[in-house]
XYZ file of C-alpha atoms in Angstrom:
606
model
C 18.324 60.279 101.908
C 18.233 58.251 105.103
C 18.471 54.560 104.398
C 15.811 52.143 105.549
C 12.019 52.126 105.613
C 10.013 53.947 108.304
C 6.564 52.352 108.172
C 4.941 54.891 110.484
C 6.152 57.720 108.258
C 4.886 55.957 105.135
C 1.465 55.409 106.688
C 1.294 59.042 107.813
C 2.072 60.332 104.324
C -0.561 58.015 102.839
C -3.191 59.199 105.308
C -2.402 62.859 104.580
C -2.828 62.248 100.854
C -6.184 60.600 101.491
C -7.546 63.690 103.264
C -10.269 65.234 101.090
C -10.388 68.666 102.752
C -8.037 71.085 104.458
C -9.842 70.654 107.785
C -9.332 66.886 107.702
C -5.644 67.370 106.878
C -5.190 69.899 109.675
C -6.878 67.571 112.164
C -4.599 64.702 111.133
C -1.450 66.880 111.332
C -2.404 68.185 114.803
C -2.888 64.635 116.025
C 0.495 63.613 114.618
C 2.284 66.610 116.145
C 1.001 65.568 119.557
C 2.348 62.085 118.967
C 5.727 63.463 117.821
C 5.872 65.711 120.897
C 5.366 62.749 123.204
C 8.088 60.708 121.467
C 10.700 63.453 121.400
C 9.974 64.491 124.997
C 10.462 60.977 126.324
C 14.167 60.476 127.271
C 13.865 56.700 127.016
C 12.297 56.604 123.546
C 14.073 54.504 120.944
C 16.451 56.070 118.410
C 14.327 54.611 115.603
C 11.206 56.422 116.894
C 13.081 59.724 117.334
C 14.438 59.567 113.789
C 10.998 58.715 112.403
C 9.407 61.581 114.333
C 12.021 64.057 113.064
C 11.329 63.010 109.483
C 7.606 63.454 110.103
C 8.338 67.011 111.232
C 10.139 67.722 107.981
C 7.190 66.424 105.973
C 4.729 68.466 108.052
C 6.863 71.557 107.474
C 6.709 71.031 103.696
C 2.914 71.077 104.000
C 3.143 74.618 105.386
C 2.661 73.990 109.098
C 4.785 75.637 111.790
C 7.250 73.332 113.592
C 9.347 76.028 115.316
C 8.322 74.690 118.761
C 10.364 71.545 118.042
C 13.645 73.433 117.535
C 15.208 72.239 120.824
C 14.306 68.636 120.058
C 16.017 68.890 116.656
C 19.085 70.458 118.267
C 19.197 67.546 120.705
C 19.086 65.121 117.759
C 21.936 66.964 115.989
C 24.112 66.685 119.113
C 23.503 62.943 119.470
C 26.459 60.544 119.322
C 24.340 58.206 117.164
C 25.210 58.912 113.511
C 21.697 58.273 112.159
C 20.118 60.522 114.797
C 22.654 63.238 114.097
C 21.938 63.026 110.381
C 18.198 63.323 110.957
C 18.780 66.376 113.168
C 21.052 67.942 110.521
C 18.259 67.603 107.954
C 16.218 70.132 109.934
C 18.965 72.812 109.957
C 17.740 74.660 106.826
C 14.265 74.920 108.412
C 15.482 76.753 111.514
C 18.505 78.658 110.207
C 17.706 82.202 109.131
C 15.078 82.760 111.797
C 16.791 84.083 114.946
C 20.431 84.891 115.596
C 20.396 82.790 118.781
C 19.194 79.763 116.824
C 21.861 80.295 114.200
C 24.571 80.474 116.841
C 23.477 77.212 118.428
C 23.411 75.369 115.120
C 26.781 76.823 114.087
C 28.338 75.706 117.400
C 27.160 72.151 116.747
C 28.717 72.285 113.281
C 32.005 73.606 114.635
C 32.150 70.855 117.271
C 31.539 68.162 114.651
C 34.179 69.597 112.301
C 36.864 68.791 114.873
C 35.436 65.358 115.722
C 37.644 62.311 115.494
C 35.440 60.401 113.032
C 35.674 61.360 109.359
C 32.016 60.417 108.804
C 30.917 63.074 111.331
C 33.192 65.685 109.752
C 31.834 64.809 106.323
C 28.260 65.191 107.549
C 29.027 68.630 109.030
C 30.792 69.739 105.832
C 27.900 68.535 103.664
C 25.436 70.499 105.787
C 27.575 73.630 105.785
C 28.104 73.550 102.014
C 24.324 73.570 101.490
C 23.687 76.649 103.636
C 23.121 80.144 102.247
C 26.346 82.212 102.224
C 26.520 84.624 105.187
C 29.223 86.383 107.172
C 28.700 83.836 109.970
C 29.196 80.913 107.596
C 32.361 82.549 106.241
C 33.881 82.778 109.710
C 33.011 79.135 110.438
C 34.617 77.999 107.199
C 37.786 80.014 107.759
C 38.084 78.968 111.421
C 37.096 75.314 111.093
C 37.237 74.154 107.465
C 40.558 75.687 106.433
C 42.475 73.747 109.169
C 41.081 70.515 107.685
C 42.701 71.389 104.373
C 45.953 72.406 106.063
C 46.083 69.075 107.952
C 46.004 67.041 104.735
C 42.758 65.211 105.516
C 41.324 62.404 103.379
C 40.510 63.131 99.768
C 36.727 62.938 100.340
C 36.917 65.441 103.192
C 39.093 67.805 101.164
C 36.706 67.666 98.222
C 33.758 68.498 100.468
C 35.778 71.242 102.170
C 36.413 72.907 98.810
C 32.653 72.847 98.180
C 32.263 74.798 101.435
C 34.863 77.319 100.264
C 32.574 78.275 97.388
C 30.381 80.048 99.980
C 33.213 82.483 100.617
C 32.895 84.054 97.154
C 29.721 85.913 98.087
C 30.628 87.442 101.479
C 32.982 90.286 102.355
C 34.842 88.339 105.070
C 35.217 85.299 102.809
C 36.398 87.333 99.827
C 39.080 89.011 101.929
C 40.361 85.577 102.874
C 40.296 84.236 99.306
C 42.482 87.137 98.156
C 44.936 86.715 101.044
C 48.374 85.092 101.038
C 47.060 82.177 103.130
C 44.503 81.257 100.474
C 47.131 81.701 97.756
C 49.459 79.181 99.421
C 46.550 76.798 99.951
C 45.573 76.817 96.269
C 49.159 76.472 95.085
C 49.566 73.485 97.381
C 46.500 71.678 96.046
C 47.139 72.546 92.389
C 50.304 70.450 92.750
C 48.268 67.367 93.772
C 48.226 64.334 91.486
C 44.689 63.247 92.297
C 42.198 63.987 89.464
C 39.155 63.841 91.765
C 40.605 66.325 94.226
C 41.893 68.554 91.425
C 38.398 68.668 89.918
C 37.017 70.097 93.176
C 39.833 72.647 93.382
C 39.454 73.749 89.744
C 35.656 74.062 90.035
C 36.076 76.372 93.027
C 38.868 78.375 91.396
C 36.752 78.949 88.307
C 33.966 80.455 90.414
C 36.450 82.632 92.345
C 38.226 83.945 89.254
C 34.952 84.767 87.488
C 34.034 86.959 90.478
C 37.547 88.438 90.549
C 37.379 89.272 86.846
C 34.024 91.016 87.277
C 35.509 93.065 90.138
C 38.727 93.940 88.285
C 40.925 91.832 90.615
C 42.056 89.152 88.171
C 45.752 90.003 88.622
C 45.609 88.644 92.199
C 45.341 85.112 90.772
C 47.740 85.335 87.820
C 50.435 83.477 89.786
C 48.220 80.347 89.728
C 48.512 80.071 85.943
C 51.759 78.100 86.140
C 50.057 75.490 88.326
C 47.244 75.187 85.770
C 49.786 74.627 82.989
C 51.438 71.913 85.069
C 48.089 70.139 85.452
C 47.681 70.128 81.662
C 51.214 68.786 81.204
C 50.542 66.005 83.715
C 47.155 64.974 82.290
C 48.343 65.041 78.674
C 51.765 63.545 79.394
C 52.883 59.910 79.344
C 53.254 59.783 83.143
C 49.506 60.003 83.758
C 48.211 56.446 84.224
C 45.132 56.798 86.432
C 43.078 54.343 84.340
C 39.895 54.883 86.354
C 39.816 58.502 85.159
C 39.963 57.690 81.441
C 36.769 58.110 79.440
C 36.946 56.275 76.122
C 40.737 56.818 76.155
C 40.329 60.550 76.859
C 42.007 61.418 80.187
C 39.756 63.248 82.669
C 37.662 65.083 80.033
C 35.737 67.231 82.533
C 38.895 68.264 84.394
C 40.773 68.990 81.154
C 37.883 71.084 79.840
C 37.596 73.036 83.111
C 41.345 73.756 83.252
C 41.313 75.158 79.702
C 38.194 77.187 80.502
C 39.891 78.564 83.607
C 43.034 79.533 81.685
C 40.820 81.301 79.146
C 39.659 83.763 81.814
C 43.141 85.300 82.028
C 44.529 87.924 79.665
C 46.494 86.888 76.589
C 49.636 88.646 77.862
C 49.539 86.722 81.165
C 49.087 83.397 79.343
C 51.979 84.133 76.947
C 54.258 85.048 79.859
C 53.539 81.776 81.690
C 53.833 79.838 78.422
C 57.471 80.918 78.222
C 58.133 79.510 81.716
C 56.386 76.135 81.265
C 58.114 72.993 80.011
C 55.564 72.233 77.294
C 54.395 74.871 74.834
C 50.697 75.644 75.046
C 50.460 75.026 71.289
C 51.732 71.453 71.781
C 49.224 70.880 74.575
C 46.486 72.188 72.289
C 47.520 69.883 69.433
C 47.457 66.936 71.840
C 43.853 67.787 72.769
C 42.977 68.250 69.099
C 44.323 64.774 68.328
C 41.584 63.184 70.442
C 38.919 64.154 67.900
C 40.892 62.658 65.023
C 41.061 59.101 66.364
C 38.124 56.949 67.301
C 34.542 57.279 66.136
C 32.609 56.481 69.308
C 30.050 59.239 69.920
C 30.849 59.568 73.643
C 34.572 59.860 72.911
C 33.828 62.478 70.274
C 31.639 64.493 72.648
C 34.321 64.500 75.350
C 37.052 65.483 72.903
C 34.860 68.217 71.385
C 34.417 69.889 74.766
C 38.151 69.808 75.520
C 39.233 70.940 72.046
C 36.784 73.828 71.952
C 37.877 75.249 75.317
C 41.513 74.845 74.271
C 40.823 76.566 70.948
C 39.240 79.550 72.723
C 42.503 80.013 74.634
C 44.882 79.472 71.718
C 42.903 81.625 69.245
C 43.598 84.797 71.247
C 47.363 84.161 71.373
C 49.905 85.350 68.760
C 50.693 81.963 67.191
C 51.590 81.242 63.569
C 48.630 81.021 61.177
C 49.877 77.572 60.159
C 48.679 76.235 63.512
C 45.218 77.656 62.946
C 45.077 76.441 59.337
C 45.887 72.936 60.539
C 43.113 73.265 63.137
C 40.675 74.445 60.452
C 41.543 71.449 58.273
C 40.930 69.038 61.158
C 37.613 70.671 62.038
C 36.283 70.712 58.476
C 37.226 67.060 58.009
C 34.749 66.235 60.768
C 31.696 67.719 59.076
C 32.406 65.847 55.852
C 32.128 62.455 57.564
C 29.849 63.078 60.537
C 26.742 65.295 60.555
C 25.449 64.387 64.000
C 24.089 67.373 66.009
C 27.008 67.379 68.461
C 29.520 67.438 65.601
C 27.759 70.278 63.824
C 27.503 72.193 67.093
C 31.250 71.845 67.710
C 32.177 72.775 64.128
C 30.023 75.916 64.100
C 31.406 77.159 67.421
C 34.984 76.299 66.474
C 34.695 78.111 63.137
C 33.556 81.210 65.004
C 36.802 81.136 67.019
C 38.742 80.865 63.730
C 36.802 83.641 62.001
C 39.969 85.756 61.686
C 41.407 83.319 59.109
C 40.601 84.144 55.450
C 40.359 80.396 54.786
C 37.464 80.088 57.244
C 35.102 82.023 54.970
C 36.167 79.886 52.008
C 35.481 76.717 53.986
C 32.044 77.983 55.017
C 31.105 78.733 51.410
C 32.315 75.332 50.251
C 30.438 73.414 52.963
C 27.448 75.641 53.577
C 24.946 73.025 52.394
C 26.131 70.810 55.256
C 26.376 73.616 57.819
C 23.014 75.097 56.791
C 20.579 75.025 59.734
C 17.554 72.795 59.404
C 14.277 74.563 58.706
C 11.886 74.998 61.623
C 9.010 74.351 59.193
C 9.801 70.629 59.144
C 7.280 68.195 60.658
C 10.041 66.291 62.486
C 9.889 67.201 66.218
C 13.624 66.602 66.765
C 14.496 68.860 63.843
C 12.206 71.609 65.183
C 13.901 71.467 68.576
C 17.369 71.692 67.017
C 16.494 74.310 64.398
C 16.575 77.311 66.729
C 20.049 76.379 68.001
C 21.467 75.947 64.481
C 19.899 79.242 63.416
C 21.570 81.252 66.193
C 24.929 79.530 65.765
C 24.980 80.012 62.000
C 23.945 83.674 62.072
C 26.545 84.370 64.771
C 29.219 82.624 62.719
C 28.371 84.507 59.511
C 28.466 87.865 61.276
C 31.899 87.018 62.723
C 33.485 86.159 59.349
C 31.996 89.213 57.629
C 34.252 91.953 56.234
C 34.188 94.638 53.549
C 34.941 92.127 50.801
C 32.246 89.553 51.570
C 29.516 91.586 53.292
C 27.030 91.196 50.418
C 27.480 87.431 50.298
C 27.181 87.161 54.072
C 23.969 89.193 54.115
C 22.585 87.007 51.314
C 23.247 83.893 53.397
C 21.689 85.402 56.525
C 18.560 86.364 54.577
C 18.496 82.930 52.962
C 18.558 81.256 56.374
C 15.956 83.637 57.779
C 13.558 82.879 54.914
C 13.639 79.186 55.904
C 12.368 79.888 59.433
C 9.214 81.087 61.094
C 11.190 83.626 63.066
C 10.482 83.977 66.760
C 10.826 87.392 68.407
C 14.291 86.393 69.691
C 15.410 85.284 66.229
C 14.040 88.478 64.694
C 16.019 90.531 67.212
C 19.178 88.574 66.378
C 18.782 89.011 62.612
C 17.991 92.722 62.934
C 20.952 93.382 65.247
C 23.419 91.470 63.089
C 22.248 92.929 59.792
C 22.200 96.481 61.143
C 25.710 96.072 62.499
C 27.060 94.650 59.227
C 25.352 97.285 57.084
C 26.657 100.141 59.226
C 30.225 98.782 59.333
C 30.776 97.360 55.857
C 27.967 97.770 53.323
C 28.426 100.422 50.642
C 26.244 98.929 47.887
C 22.966 100.856 48.103
C 21.044 98.383 45.970
C 21.921 95.581 48.380
C 21.055 97.855 51.314
C 17.569 98.368 49.878
C 17.052 94.623 49.376
C 18.134 93.809 52.934
C 15.977 96.563 54.465
C 12.890 95.480 52.528
C 13.390 91.873 53.625
C 13.828 92.793 57.280
C 10.796 95.071 57.241
C 8.740 92.229 55.774
C 10.030 89.487 58.113
C 10.408 91.277 61.470
C 8.001 92.974 63.862
C 10.377 95.467 65.519
C 11.471 97.705 62.657
C 12.214 101.138 64.153
C 16.016 100.779 64.042
C 15.955 99.442 60.478
C 13.737 102.275 59.324
C 15.917 104.844 61.075
C 19.089 103.540 59.395
C 17.415 103.475 55.994
C 16.052 107.023 56.285
C 19.509 108.300 57.232
C 21.090 106.680 54.157
C 18.154 107.753 51.984
C 18.745 111.459 52.652
C 22.303 111.229 51.286
C 21.707 109.202 48.115
C 19.772 110.209 44.995
C 20.177 106.699 43.608
C 18.671 105.136 46.731
C 15.768 107.599 46.624
C 14.941 106.702 43.036
C 15.336 102.930 43.398
C 13.450 102.706 46.692
C 10.470 104.637 45.334
C 10.306 102.400 42.249
C 10.486 99.220 44.319
C 7.976 100.346 46.947
C 5.494 101.514 44.323
C 5.891 98.233 42.449
C 4.997 96.310 45.596
C 2.016 98.551 46.265
C 0.770 98.300 42.696
C 1.127 94.508 42.620
C -1.839 94.200 44.963
C -0.126 91.906 47.461
C -0.594 92.751 51.148
C 2.424 94.534 52.626
C 3.737 93.850 56.120
C 3.160 96.590 58.753
C 6.864 97.458 58.962
C 7.052 97.967 55.208
C 3.896 100.064 55.220
C 5.327 102.275 57.949
C 8.348 102.957 55.748
C 6.111 103.815 52.783
C 4.097 106.259 54.882
C 7.303 107.959 56.029
C 9.130 108.313 52.692
C 6.324 108.880 50.175
C 5.373 112.439 51.157
C 8.990 113.563 50.663
C 10.059 111.559 47.591
C 6.773 110.777 45.789
C 7.516 113.538 43.245
C 9.876 111.059 41.595
C 6.889 108.878 40.742
C 4.228 111.481 40.080
C 6.447 113.645 37.871
C 7.275 110.623 35.729
C 3.575 109.804 35.268
C 3.823 106.458 37.017
C 0.754 107.331 39.096
C -1.363 110.225 40.347
C -1.617 111.626 43.871
C -5.198 110.345 44.193
C -4.271 106.830 43.045
C -1.471 106.717 45.591
C -3.848 107.542 48.463
C -6.290 104.872 47.325
C -3.545 102.232 47.086
C -2.310 103.003 50.581
C -5.797 103.159 52.071
C -6.526 99.702 50.653
C -3.376 98.349 52.326
C -3.935 99.984 55.721
C -7.590 98.945 55.827
C -6.580 95.275 56.030
C -4.715 95.910 59.302
C -7.827 96.759 61.286
C -6.298 96.171 64.732
C -2.999 97.996 64.175
C -4.025 101.401 65.492
C -0.473 102.804 65.437
C -0.345 102.078 61.725
C -3.700 103.782 61.228
C -2.461 106.859 63.098
C 0.622 106.921 60.850
C -1.638 106.760 57.811
C -3.685 109.722 59.071
C -0.457 111.691 59.572
C 0.540 110.730 56.026
C -2.779 112.089 54.687
C -2.197 115.466 56.306
C 1.256 115.766 54.757
C 0.016 114.457 51.426
C -2.729 117.018 50.963
C -0.196 119.768 51.704
C 1.879 118.592 48.712
C -1.034 117.539 46.466
C -4.253 119.551 47.016
C -6.040 117.517 44.325
C -6.218 114.608 46.796
C -8.170 116.591 49.420
C -11.606 115.191 48.561
C -10.382 111.595 48.752
C -8.581 112.342 52.032
C -11.729 113.870 53.546
C -13.775 110.759 52.705
C -11.160 108.540 54.328
C -10.980 110.736 57.418
C -14.748 110.538 57.812
C -14.530 106.742 57.922
C -11.780 106.796 60.529
C -13.787 109.310 62.582
C -16.064 106.338 63.376
C -13.164 104.111 64.470
C -13.508 101.929 67.571
C -10.158 103.221 68.811
C -10.544 106.536 70.638
C -7.104 107.877 69.660
C -7.660 107.164 65.939
C -11.173 108.640 66.162
C -9.975 111.872 67.844
C -7.090 112.272 65.396
C -9.375 111.824 62.378
C -11.915 114.356 63.733
C -9.161 116.880 64.471
C -7.700 116.539 60.971
C -11.188 116.870 59.427
C -11.740 120.157 61.265
C -8.338 121.418 60.169
C -8.907 120.557 56.493
C -12.419 122.039 56.562
C -11.021 125.251 58.064
C -8.301 125.379 55.385
C -10.850 124.916 52.598
C -13.200 127.572 53.978
C -10.370 130.073 54.453
C -9.314 129.640 50.819
C -12.878 130.128 49.605
């Protein structure tokens, strides 16, 4: 923002807001544009008036009016030796850039001239403008030709920080990417990773993180592996006794953002590359991790805890994928679980749940979860407390993710029980339903052998979730191979039908699919008759008047049913006649077609 008050601009904005119609606004804008034209065209006009007029142009442009005819005036402002005029002219750059190549070239030439100016304030202004432009091949060339020399000349810290912001534009252009993967860029990064200035290092690390994410996506991560040693040295310096930059301490935690970003950056590399560099560094990565972990053990200030949580979690993500002794991870687990016993604030619970997921490979993790599940249990979304409702969704996702990570052949039934227990506490959104279905399907396919538990889980999911096709498909596959599952599922489904309670659509779909094939298990035992079964199902489907897919499935069921049990034909015909009057055209046509088919079958037999 430009400092100072421009009364004419304030009055103009007020008058525009007071306009009741578009015509009045347009008339006022046209009048003001004429005034601006006269000011900017007058060589002897005051700098104050030129700046005010330029700001008026920006406001008029935001209203949707064309100001392209003032491009030369704005260029003149940007070339001014007066800093405030230059800054006002620079504010208009985004408006005109991206229109014509000639315009772009003129603006870029002004930027290049200011980047080699003698005053740091002018250079900083040019860098700030350049870093806010959309990444293009032209911008990349300007940065490489003009910005890189600033970094090579060891400019002031503020200029270097802003220059690294400009370098982030290079990630998204071909010319820039070629430079970032060159030897020149490699030497530049190595040079600045050796700096002992936390502010400057933060800018460098933020840029490197963006670059390496792109490199990893493109399969070029190995080009940056040599920078790992420099990252380790930053950790050693920040966590060592020699670091005394008191202005960068946050509740006695040194540079929490920088520390967290360095760990996050190291975590992008492969485990083998990290282990190799760990052998070359002075301090073991495990010792650096333990130092970070110690910050959460001392001090109970919430801000200190939050900072230490972020650092410790990023460090744990790195260490957990390395081949260290399990004693290190058991110690970490003990420290983490001690937190939840004394502090149940949301940030603490969030950290503990995510950290436990990283330690899911430890057998002791599952034991700790069982022992402390009442504390870790997500809050129900059915609470009247607004804060609890907002947090509930987060705890639900974190807890379900954690349980699925610690699951194995030995505890799969207990894990599924806990997931279903959590799900029953929530009014599941479509996203939560998708999560529960995906996790349960994965666990059942990988680990679950107990068919009785499989049936219980499937019935719960079909009752609680809307999208049930994958669940039904899995169940039908297992059903074909198991006599026990066939018998138990038919008993349970019939019991639910006979109880009179309304079944969910997903559960009804399953009934309509399996009953024609396996209903003989019920009918042969005398539990019910074929006619009674049709009546029970018709009563259930009739409640779901708007679910036309379910009604179509029921009509398909009737056709199969009468093939197996001819005694139910008369009941089926009466039902089909009712559906032949359905409001839904597809249901109506299907019912009429089936009626004709059954009538033809009956007449042919007679």
